[in-house]
PDB file of C-alpha atoms in Angstrom:
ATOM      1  CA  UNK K   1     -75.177 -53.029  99.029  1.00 45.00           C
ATOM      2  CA  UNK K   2     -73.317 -50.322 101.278  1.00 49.00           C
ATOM      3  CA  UNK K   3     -77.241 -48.866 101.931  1.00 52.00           C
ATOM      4  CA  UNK K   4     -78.107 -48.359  98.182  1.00 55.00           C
ATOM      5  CA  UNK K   5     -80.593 -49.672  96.284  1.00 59.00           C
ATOM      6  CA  UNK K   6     -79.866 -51.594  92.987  1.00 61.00           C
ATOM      7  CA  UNK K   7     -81.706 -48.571  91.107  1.00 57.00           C
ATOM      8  CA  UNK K   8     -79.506 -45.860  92.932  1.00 57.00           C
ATOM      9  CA  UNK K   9     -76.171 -48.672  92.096  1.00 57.00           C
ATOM     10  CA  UNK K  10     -77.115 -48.519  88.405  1.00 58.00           C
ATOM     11  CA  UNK K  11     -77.613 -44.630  88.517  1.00 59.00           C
ATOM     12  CA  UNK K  12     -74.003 -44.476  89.878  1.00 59.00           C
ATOM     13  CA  UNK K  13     -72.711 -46.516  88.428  1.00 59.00           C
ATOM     14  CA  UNK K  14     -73.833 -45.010  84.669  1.00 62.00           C
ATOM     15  CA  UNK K  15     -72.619 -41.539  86.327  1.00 63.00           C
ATOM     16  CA  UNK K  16     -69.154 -42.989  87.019  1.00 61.00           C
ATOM     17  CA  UNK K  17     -69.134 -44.648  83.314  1.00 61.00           C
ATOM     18  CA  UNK K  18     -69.827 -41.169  82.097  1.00 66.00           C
ATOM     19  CA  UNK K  19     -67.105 -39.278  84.027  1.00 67.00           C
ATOM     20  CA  UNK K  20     -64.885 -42.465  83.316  1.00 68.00           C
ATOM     21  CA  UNK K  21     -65.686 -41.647  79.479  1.00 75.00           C
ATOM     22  CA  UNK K  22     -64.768 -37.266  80.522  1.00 77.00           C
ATOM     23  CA  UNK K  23     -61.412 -39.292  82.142  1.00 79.00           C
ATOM     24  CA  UNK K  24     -60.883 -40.996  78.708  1.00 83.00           C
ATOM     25  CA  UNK K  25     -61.323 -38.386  76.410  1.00 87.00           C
ATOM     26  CA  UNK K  26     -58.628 -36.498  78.029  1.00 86.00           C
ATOM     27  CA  UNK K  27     -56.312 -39.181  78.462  1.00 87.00           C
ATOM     28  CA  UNK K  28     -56.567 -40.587  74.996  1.00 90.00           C
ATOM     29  CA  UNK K  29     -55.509 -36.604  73.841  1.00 90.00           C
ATOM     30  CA  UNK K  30     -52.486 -37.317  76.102  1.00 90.00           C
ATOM     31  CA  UNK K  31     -51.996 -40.369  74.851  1.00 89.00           C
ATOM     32  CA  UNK K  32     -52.455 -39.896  71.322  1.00 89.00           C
ATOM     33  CA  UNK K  33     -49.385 -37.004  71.362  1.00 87.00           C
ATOM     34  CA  UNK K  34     -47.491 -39.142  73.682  1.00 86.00           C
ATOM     35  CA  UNK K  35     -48.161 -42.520  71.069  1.00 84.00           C
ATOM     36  CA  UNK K  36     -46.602 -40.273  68.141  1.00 84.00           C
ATOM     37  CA  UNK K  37     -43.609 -39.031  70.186  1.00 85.00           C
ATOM     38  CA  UNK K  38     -42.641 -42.096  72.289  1.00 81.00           C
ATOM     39  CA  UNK K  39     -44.516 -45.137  70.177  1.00 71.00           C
ATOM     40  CA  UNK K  40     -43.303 -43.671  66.706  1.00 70.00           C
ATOM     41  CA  UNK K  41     -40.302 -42.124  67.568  1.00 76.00           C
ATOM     42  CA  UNK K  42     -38.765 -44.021  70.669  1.00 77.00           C
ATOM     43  CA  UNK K  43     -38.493 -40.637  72.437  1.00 84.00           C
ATOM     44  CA  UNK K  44     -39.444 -40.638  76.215  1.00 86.00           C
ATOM     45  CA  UNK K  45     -40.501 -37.509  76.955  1.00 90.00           C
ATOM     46  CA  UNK K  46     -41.231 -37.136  80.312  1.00 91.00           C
ATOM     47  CA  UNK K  47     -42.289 -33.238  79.433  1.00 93.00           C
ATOM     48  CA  UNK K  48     -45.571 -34.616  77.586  1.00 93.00           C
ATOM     49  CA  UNK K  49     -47.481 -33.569  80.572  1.00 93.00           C
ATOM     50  CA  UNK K  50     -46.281 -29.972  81.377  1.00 95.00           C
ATOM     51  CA  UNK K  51     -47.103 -29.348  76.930  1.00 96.00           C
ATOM     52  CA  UNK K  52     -50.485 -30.067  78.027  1.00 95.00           C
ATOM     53  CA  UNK K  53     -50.323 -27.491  80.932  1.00 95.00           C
ATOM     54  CA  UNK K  54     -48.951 -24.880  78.326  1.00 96.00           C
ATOM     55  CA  UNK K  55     -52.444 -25.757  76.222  1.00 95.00           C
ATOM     56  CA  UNK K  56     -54.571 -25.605  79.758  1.00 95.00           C
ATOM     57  CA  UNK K  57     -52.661 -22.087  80.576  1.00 96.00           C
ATOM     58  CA  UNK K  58     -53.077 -20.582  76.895  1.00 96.00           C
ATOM     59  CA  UNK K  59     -57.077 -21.510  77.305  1.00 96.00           C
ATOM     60  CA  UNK K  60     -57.276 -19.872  80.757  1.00 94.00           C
ATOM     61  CA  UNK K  61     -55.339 -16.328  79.479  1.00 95.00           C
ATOM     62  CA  UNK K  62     -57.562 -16.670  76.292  1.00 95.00           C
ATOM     63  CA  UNK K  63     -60.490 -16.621  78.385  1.00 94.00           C
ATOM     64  CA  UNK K  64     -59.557 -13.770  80.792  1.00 93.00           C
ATOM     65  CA  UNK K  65     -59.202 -11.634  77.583  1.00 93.00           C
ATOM     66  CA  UNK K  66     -62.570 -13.137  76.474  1.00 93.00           C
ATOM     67  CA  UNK K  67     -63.968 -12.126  79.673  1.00 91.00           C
ATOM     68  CA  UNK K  68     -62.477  -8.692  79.393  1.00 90.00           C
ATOM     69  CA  UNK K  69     -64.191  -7.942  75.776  1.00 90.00           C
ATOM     70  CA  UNK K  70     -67.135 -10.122  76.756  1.00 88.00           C
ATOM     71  CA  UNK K  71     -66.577 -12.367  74.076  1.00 91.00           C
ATOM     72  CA  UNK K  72     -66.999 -15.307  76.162  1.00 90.00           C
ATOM     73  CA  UNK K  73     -69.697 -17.290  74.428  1.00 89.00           C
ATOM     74  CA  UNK K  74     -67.266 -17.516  70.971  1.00 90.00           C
ATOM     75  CA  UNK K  75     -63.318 -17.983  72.674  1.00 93.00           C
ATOM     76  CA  UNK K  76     -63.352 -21.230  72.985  1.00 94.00           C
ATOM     77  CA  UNK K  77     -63.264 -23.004  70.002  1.00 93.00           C
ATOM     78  CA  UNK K  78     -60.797 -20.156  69.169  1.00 95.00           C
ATOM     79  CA  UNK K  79     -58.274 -21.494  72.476  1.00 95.00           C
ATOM     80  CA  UNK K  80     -58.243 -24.589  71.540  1.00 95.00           C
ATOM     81  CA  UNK K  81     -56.287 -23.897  68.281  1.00 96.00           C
ATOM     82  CA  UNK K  82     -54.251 -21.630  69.753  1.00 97.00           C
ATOM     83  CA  UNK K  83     -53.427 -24.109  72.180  1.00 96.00           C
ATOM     84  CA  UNK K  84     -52.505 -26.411  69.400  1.00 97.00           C
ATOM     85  CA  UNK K  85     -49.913 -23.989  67.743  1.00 97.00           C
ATOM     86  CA  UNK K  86     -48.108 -22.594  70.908  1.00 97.00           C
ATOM     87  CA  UNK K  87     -47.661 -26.256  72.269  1.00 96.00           C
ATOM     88  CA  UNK K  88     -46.535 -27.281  68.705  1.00 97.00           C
ATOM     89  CA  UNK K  89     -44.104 -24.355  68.403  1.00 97.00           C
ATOM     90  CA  UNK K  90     -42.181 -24.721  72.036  1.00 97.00           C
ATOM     91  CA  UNK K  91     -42.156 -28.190  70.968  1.00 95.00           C
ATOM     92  CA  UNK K  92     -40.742 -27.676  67.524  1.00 96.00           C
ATOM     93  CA  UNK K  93     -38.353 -25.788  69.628  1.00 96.00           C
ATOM     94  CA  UNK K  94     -37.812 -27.995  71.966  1.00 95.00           C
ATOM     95  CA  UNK K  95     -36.652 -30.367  69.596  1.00 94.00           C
ATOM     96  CA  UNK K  96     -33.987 -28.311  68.145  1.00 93.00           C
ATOM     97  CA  UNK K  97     -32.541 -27.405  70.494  1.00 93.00           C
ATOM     98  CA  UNK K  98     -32.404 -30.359  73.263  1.00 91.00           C
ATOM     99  CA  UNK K  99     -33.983 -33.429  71.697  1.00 91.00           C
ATOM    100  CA  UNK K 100     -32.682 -33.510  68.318  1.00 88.00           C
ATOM    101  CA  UNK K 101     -28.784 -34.635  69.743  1.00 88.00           C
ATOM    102  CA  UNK K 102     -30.995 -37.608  71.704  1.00 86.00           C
ATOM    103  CA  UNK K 103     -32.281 -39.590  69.175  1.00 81.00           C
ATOM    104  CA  UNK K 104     -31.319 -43.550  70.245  1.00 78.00           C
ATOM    105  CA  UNK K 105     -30.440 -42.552  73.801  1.00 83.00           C
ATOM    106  CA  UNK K 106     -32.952 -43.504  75.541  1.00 80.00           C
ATOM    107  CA  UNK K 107     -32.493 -42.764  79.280  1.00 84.00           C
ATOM    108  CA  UNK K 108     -30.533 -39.191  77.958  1.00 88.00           C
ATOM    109  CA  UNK K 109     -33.854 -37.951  76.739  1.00 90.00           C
ATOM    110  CA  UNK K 110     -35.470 -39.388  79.882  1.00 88.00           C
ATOM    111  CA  UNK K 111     -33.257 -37.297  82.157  1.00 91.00           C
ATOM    112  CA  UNK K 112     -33.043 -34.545  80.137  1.00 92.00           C
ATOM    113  CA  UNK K 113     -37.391 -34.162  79.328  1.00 93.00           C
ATOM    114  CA  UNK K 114     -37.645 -34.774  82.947  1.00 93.00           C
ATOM    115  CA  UNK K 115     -34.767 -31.861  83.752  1.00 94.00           C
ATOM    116  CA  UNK K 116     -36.691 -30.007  81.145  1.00 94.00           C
ATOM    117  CA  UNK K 117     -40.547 -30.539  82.983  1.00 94.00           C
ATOM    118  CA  UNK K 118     -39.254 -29.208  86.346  1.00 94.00           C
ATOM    119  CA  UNK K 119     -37.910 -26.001  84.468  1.00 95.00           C
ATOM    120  CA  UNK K 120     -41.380 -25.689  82.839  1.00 95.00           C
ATOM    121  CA  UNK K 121     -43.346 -26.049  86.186  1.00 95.00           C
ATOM    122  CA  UNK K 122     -40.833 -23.692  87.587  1.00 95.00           C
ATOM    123  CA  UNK K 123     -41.651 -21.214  84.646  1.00 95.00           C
ATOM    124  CA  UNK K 124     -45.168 -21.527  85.152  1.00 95.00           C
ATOM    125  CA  UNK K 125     -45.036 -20.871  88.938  1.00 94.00           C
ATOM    126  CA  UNK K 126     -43.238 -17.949  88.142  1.00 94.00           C
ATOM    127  CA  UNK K 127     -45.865 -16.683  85.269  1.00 92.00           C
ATOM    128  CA  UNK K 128     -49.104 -17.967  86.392  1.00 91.00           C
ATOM    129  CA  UNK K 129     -48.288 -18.428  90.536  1.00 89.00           C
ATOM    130  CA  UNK K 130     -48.719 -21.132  92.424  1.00 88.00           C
ATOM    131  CA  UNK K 131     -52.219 -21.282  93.036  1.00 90.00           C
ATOM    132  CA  UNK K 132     -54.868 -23.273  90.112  1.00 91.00           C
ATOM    133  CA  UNK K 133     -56.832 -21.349  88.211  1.00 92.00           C
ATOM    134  CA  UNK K 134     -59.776 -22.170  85.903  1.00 91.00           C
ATOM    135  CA  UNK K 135     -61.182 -20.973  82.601  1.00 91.00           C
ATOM    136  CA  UNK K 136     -64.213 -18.696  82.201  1.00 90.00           C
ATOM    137  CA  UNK K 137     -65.968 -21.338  80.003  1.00 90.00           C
ATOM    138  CA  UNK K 138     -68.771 -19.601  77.809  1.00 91.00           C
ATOM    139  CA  UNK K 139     -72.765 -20.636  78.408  1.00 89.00           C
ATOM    140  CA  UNK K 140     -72.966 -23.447  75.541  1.00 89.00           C
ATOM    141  CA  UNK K 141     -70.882 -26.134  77.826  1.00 87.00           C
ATOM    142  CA  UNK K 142     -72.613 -25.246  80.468  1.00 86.00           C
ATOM    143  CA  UNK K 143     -75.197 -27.686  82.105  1.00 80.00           C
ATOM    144  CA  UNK K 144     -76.488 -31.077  82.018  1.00 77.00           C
ATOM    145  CA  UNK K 145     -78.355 -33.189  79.692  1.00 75.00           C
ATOM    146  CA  UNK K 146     -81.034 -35.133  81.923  1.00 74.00           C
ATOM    147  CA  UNK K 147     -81.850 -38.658  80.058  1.00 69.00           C
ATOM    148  CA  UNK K 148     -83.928 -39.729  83.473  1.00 70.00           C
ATOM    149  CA  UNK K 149     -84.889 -37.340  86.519  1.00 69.00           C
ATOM    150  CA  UNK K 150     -81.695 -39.389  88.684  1.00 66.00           C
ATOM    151  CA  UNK K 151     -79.038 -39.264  86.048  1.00 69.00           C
ATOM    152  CA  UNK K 152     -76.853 -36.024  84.576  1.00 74.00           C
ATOM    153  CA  UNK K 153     -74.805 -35.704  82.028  1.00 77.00           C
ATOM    154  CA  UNK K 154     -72.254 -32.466  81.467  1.00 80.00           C
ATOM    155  CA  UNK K 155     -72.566 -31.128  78.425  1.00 84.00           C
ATOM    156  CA  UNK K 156     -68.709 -30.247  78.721  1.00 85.00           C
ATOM    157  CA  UNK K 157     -68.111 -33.962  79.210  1.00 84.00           C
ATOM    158  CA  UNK K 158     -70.087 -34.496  75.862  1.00 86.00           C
ATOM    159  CA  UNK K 159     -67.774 -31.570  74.200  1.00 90.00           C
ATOM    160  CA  UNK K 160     -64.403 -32.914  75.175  1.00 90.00           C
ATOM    161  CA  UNK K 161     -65.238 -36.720  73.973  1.00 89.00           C
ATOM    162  CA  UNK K 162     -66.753 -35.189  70.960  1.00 91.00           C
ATOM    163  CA  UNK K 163     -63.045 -33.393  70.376  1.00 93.00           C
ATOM    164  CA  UNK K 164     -61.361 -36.766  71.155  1.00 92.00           C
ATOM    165  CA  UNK K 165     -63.016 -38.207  68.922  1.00 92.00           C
ATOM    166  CA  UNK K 166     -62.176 -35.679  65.772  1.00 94.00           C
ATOM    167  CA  UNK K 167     -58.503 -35.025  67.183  1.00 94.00           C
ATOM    168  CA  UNK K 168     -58.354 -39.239  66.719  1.00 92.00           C
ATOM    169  CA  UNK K 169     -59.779 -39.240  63.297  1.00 93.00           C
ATOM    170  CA  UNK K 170     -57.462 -36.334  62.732  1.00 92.00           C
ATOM    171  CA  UNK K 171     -54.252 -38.476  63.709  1.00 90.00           C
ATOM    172  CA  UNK K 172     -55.418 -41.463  61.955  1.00 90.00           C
ATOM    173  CA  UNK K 173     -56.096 -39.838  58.344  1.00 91.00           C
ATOM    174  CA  UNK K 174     -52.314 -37.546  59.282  1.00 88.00           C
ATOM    175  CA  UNK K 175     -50.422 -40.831  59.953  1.00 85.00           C
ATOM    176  CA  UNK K 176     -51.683 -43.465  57.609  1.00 86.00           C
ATOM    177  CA  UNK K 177     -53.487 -41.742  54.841  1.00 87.00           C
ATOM    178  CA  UNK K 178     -51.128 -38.603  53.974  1.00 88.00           C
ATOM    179  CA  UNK K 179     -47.630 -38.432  52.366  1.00 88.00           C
ATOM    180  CA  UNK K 180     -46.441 -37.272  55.902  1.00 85.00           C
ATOM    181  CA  UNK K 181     -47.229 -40.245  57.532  1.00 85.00           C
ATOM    182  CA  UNK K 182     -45.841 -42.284  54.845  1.00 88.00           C
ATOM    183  CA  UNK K 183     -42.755 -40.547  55.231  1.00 88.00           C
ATOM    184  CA  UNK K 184     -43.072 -40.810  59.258  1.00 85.00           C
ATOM    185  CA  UNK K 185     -43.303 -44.598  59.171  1.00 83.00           C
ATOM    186  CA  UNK K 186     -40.607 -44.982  56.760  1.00 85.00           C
ATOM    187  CA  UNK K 187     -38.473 -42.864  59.084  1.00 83.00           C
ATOM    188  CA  UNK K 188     -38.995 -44.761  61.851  1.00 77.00           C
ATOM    189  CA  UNK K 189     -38.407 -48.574  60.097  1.00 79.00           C
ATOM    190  CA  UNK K 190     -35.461 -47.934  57.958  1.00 81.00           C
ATOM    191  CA  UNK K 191     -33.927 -44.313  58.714  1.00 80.00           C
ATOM    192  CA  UNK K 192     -30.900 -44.516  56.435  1.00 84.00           C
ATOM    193  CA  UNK K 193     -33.098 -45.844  53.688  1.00 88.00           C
ATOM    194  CA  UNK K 194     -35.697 -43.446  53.761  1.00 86.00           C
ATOM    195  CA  UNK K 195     -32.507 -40.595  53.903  1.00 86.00           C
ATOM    196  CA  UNK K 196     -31.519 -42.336  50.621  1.00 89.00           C
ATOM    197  CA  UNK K 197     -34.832 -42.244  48.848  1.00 87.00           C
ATOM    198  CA  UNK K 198     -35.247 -38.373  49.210  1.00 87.00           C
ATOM    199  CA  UNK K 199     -36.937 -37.918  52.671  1.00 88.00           C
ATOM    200  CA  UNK K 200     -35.849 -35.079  55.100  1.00 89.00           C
ATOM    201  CA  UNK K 201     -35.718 -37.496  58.314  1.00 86.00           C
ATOM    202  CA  UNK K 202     -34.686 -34.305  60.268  1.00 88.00           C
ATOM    203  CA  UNK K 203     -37.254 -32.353  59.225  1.00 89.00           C
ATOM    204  CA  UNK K 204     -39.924 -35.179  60.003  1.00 89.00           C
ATOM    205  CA  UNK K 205     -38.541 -35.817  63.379  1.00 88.00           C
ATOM    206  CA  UNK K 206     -38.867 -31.955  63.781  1.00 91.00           C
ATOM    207  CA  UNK K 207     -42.640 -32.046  62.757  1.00 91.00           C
ATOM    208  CA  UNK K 208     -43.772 -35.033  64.130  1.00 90.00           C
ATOM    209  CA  UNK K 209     -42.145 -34.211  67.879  1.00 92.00           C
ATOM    210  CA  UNK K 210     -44.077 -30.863  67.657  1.00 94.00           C
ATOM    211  CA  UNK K 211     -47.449 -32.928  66.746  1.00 93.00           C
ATOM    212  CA  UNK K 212     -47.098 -35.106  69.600  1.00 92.00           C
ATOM    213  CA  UNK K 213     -47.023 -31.635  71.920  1.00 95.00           C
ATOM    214  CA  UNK K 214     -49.405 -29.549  69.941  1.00 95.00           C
ATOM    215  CA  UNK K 215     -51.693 -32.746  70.597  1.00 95.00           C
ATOM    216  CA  UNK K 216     -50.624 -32.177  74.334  1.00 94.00           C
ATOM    217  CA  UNK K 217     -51.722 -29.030  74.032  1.00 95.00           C
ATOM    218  CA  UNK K 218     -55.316 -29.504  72.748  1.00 95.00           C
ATOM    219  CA  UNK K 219     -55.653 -31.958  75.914  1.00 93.00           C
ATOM    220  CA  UNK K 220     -54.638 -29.246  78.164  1.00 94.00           C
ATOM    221  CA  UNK K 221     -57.383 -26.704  76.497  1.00 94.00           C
ATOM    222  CA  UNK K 222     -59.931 -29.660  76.760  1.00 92.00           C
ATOM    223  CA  UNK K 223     -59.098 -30.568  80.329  1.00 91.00           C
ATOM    224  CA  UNK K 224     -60.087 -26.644  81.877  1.00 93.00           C
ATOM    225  CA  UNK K 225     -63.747 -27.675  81.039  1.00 89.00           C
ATOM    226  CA  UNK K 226     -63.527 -30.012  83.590  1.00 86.00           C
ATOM    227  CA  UNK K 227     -61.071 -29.329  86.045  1.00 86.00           C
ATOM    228  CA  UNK K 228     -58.948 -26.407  87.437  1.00 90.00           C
ATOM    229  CA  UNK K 229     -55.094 -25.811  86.497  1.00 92.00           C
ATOM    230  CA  UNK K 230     -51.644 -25.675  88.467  1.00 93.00           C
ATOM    231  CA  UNK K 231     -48.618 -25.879  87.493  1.00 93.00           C
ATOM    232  CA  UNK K 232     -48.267 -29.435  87.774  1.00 91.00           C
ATOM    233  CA  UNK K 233     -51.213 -30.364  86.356  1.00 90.00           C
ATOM    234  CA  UNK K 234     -49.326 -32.196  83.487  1.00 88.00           C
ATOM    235  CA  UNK K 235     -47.484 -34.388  85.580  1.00 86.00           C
ATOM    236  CA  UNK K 236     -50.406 -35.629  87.343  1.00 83.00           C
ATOM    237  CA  UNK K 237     -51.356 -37.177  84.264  1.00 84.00           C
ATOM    238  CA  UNK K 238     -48.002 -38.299  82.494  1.00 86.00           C
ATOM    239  CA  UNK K 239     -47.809 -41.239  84.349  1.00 82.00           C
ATOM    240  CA  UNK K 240     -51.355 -42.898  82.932  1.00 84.00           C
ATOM    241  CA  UNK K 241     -50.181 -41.701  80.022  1.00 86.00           C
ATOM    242  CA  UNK K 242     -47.834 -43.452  79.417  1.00 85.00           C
ATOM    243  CA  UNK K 243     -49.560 -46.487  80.991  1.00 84.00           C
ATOM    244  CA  UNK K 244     -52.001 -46.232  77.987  1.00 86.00           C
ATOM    245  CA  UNK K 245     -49.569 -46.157  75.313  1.00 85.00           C
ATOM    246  CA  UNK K 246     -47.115 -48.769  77.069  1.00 83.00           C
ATOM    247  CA  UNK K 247     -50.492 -51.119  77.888  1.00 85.00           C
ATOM    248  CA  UNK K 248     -51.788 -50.783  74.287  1.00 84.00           C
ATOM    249  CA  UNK K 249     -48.923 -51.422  71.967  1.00 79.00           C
ATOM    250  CA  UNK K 250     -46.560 -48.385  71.610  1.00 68.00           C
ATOM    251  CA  UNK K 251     -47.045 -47.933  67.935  1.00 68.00           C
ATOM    252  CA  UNK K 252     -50.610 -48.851  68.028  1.00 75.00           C
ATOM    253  CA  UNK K 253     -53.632 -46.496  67.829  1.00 79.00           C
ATOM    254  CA  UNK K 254     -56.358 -48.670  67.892  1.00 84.00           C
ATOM    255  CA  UNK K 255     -54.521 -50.087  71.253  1.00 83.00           C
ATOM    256  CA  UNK K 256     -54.007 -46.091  72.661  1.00 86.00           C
ATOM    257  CA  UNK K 257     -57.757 -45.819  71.916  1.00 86.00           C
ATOM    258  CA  UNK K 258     -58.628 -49.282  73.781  1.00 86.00           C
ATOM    259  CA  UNK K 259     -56.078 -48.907  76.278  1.00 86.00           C
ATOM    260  CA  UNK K 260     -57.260 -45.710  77.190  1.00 86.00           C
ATOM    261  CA  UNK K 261     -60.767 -46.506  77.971  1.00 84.00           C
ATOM    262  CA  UNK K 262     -60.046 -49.669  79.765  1.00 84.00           C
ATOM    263  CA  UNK K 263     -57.976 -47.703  82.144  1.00 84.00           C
ATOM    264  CA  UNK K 264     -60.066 -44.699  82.467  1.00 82.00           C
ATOM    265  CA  UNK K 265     -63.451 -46.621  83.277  1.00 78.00           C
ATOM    266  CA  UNK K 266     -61.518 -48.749  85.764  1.00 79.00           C
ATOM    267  CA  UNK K 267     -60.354 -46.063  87.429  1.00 78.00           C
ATOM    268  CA  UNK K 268     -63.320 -44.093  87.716  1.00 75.00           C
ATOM    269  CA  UNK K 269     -65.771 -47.347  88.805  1.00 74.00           C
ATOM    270  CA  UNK K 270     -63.360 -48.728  91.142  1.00 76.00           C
ATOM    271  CA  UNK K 271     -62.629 -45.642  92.912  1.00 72.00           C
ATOM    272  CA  UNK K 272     -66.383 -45.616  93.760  1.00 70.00           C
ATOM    273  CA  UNK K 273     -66.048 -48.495  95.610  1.00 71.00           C
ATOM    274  CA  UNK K 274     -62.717 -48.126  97.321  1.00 73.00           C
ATOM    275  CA  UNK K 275     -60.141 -44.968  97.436  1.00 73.00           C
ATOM    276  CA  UNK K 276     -58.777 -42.955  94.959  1.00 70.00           C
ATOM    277  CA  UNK K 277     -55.724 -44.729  95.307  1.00 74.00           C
ATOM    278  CA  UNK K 278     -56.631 -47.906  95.707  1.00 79.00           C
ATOM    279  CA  UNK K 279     -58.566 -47.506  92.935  1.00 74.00           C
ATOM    280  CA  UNK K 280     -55.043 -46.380  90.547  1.00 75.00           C
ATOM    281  CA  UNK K 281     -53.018 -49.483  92.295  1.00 79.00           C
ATOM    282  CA  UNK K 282     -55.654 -52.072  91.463  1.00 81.00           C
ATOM    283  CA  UNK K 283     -55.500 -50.763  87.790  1.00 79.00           C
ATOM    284  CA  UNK K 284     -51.798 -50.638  87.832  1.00 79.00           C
ATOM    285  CA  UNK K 285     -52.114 -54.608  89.362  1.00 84.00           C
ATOM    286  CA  UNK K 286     -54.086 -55.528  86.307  1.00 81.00           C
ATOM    287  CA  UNK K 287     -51.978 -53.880  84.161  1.00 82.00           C
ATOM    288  CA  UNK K 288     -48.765 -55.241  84.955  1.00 81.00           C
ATOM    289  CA  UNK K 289     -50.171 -59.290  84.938  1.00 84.00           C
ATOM    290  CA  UNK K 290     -51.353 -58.398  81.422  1.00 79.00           C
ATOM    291  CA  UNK K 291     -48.207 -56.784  80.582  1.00 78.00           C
ATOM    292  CA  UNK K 292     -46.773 -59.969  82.118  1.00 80.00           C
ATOM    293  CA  UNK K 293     -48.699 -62.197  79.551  1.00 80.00           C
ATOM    294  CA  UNK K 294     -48.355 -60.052  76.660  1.00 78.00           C
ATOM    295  CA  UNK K 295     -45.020 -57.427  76.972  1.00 76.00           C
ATOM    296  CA  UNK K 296     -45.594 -56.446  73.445  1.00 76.00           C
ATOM    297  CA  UNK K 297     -49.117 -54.425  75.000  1.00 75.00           C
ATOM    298  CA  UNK K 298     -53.056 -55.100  73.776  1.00 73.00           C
ATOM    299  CA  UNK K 299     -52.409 -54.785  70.010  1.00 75.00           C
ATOM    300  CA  UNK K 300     -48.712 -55.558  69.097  1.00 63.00           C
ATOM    301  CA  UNK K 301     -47.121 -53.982  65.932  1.00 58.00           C
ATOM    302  CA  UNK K 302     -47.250 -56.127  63.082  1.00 55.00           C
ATOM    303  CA  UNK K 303     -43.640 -57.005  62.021  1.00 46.00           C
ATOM    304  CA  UNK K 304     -42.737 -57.954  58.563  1.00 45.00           C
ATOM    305  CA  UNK K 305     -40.921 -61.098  58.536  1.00 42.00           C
TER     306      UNK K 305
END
């Protein structure tokens, strides 16, 4: 098949699983913010994207400075946490000042987060120039692991699923094991009831918008260890992202964790065997016929009746 043998097909195709798996990891971080912001909230915020090119910016100054002191080896874990408070501040921000007078107008916060991610791409021309730039990432994500002599596997790759995978657990215990995300959900079913029982629903919109972008944020500080950054890096992703959320149930995160992979490894496999694009479009295709079938998305919300 196209001059390979089945040995060198099943090496390729375990190499495209694994940088299918690198493709998931990041897009689940998208989605995960993008799940509590536009799946929780009913806030599309076409901005998600350019909050993770704040956290992929913040990594790459972070590791100039590191670079400078020759502290390269110990930034990192240190940039990702910083990327998670700056992202969550300009989003706490953000809310205040623009998003807060939005709340149940749906194509107003559209236009507006999309007004708002051309100012931020302006911004970060202006700041960072035009040009990508990449982190200085320190020796211990460096390399391969080598399970057989024809197959590698980036230890960065290995790092950012292993961060998915905590950031997840993170969300999970934040929304449905802690008073906060008691108070979240309640917010979102019955806001005029949960105002009346004691709960500041400003204060939780507040909060949980900025989680959504500090979550951004971590993806952009997880996605320099495997790729270079512009300033419109972020939008280059906001449109899977959404996909995954939209695809897997918007208040679901069992269906933003399946939706993401599906769409990740589909991408990545397919694109071996056709174009990049063709690759996208054929996962849009299949998509849209299950979206067709099943509008509610993968794992609908359970409604009480």
């Amino acid at each position: 098949m196209f001059g390979y043998s089945m040995a060198d097909i099943g090496n390729i195709l375990v190499m495209q699983g694994f940088s299918g798996l690198s493709l998931f990891s990041v897009l689940l971080l998208m989605a995960l913010g993008l799940a509590i912001i536009f799946g929780q909230m009913g806030v599309i915020n076409m901005a998600h994207g350019e909050f993770m090119t704040i956290g992929a910016y913040t990594t790459v100054f972070l590791s100039k400075l590191a670079v400078k002191y020759d502290i390269v080896n110990y930034y990192f874990v240190f940039a990702i946490v910083a990327a998670f408070i700056i992202a969550f501040a300009i989003g706490y921000l953000v809310e205040f000042v623009l998003i807060r007078h939005l709340y149940k107008r749906p194509l107003d916060t559209l236009l507006a987060t999309w007004g708002l991610s051309l100012v931020m791409q302006q911004i970060f021309r202006s700041t960072f120039g035009a040009k990508e730039v990449s982190a200085e990432l320190p020796q211990w994500l460096l390399g391969a692991f080598q399970p057989t002599p024809d197959i590698e596997i980036p230890i960065n790759g290995v790092f950012v699923m292993g961060l998915a995978a905590v950031v997840t657990f993170g969300v999970f215990l934040f929304m449905f094991r802690s008073r906060w995300g008691l108070n979240v959900r309640a917010t979102v079913q019955n806001r005029v009831m949960a105002g009346a029982v004691g709960i500041n629903t400003k204060k939780v919109d507040r909060v949980t918008f900025a989680l959504g972008c500090g979550i951004a944020g971590v993806a952009g500080a997880a996605f320099t260890t495997i790729a270079s950054t512009g300033p419109t890096t972020g939008s280059l992703y906001i449109v899977d992202s959404f996909m995954v959320v939209v695809f897997g149930g918007a208040a679901s995160l069992m269906g933003t964790i399946a939706s993401a992979f599906g769409i990740a490894q589909a991408q990545s496999i397919l694109q071996f065997f056709m174009t990049s694009s063709m690759g996208k479009v054929s996962t849009l295709l299949v998509i849209v016929i299950i979206l067709m079938m099943k509008p509610e998305g993968l794992f609908a919300a359970k409604v009480r009746k």
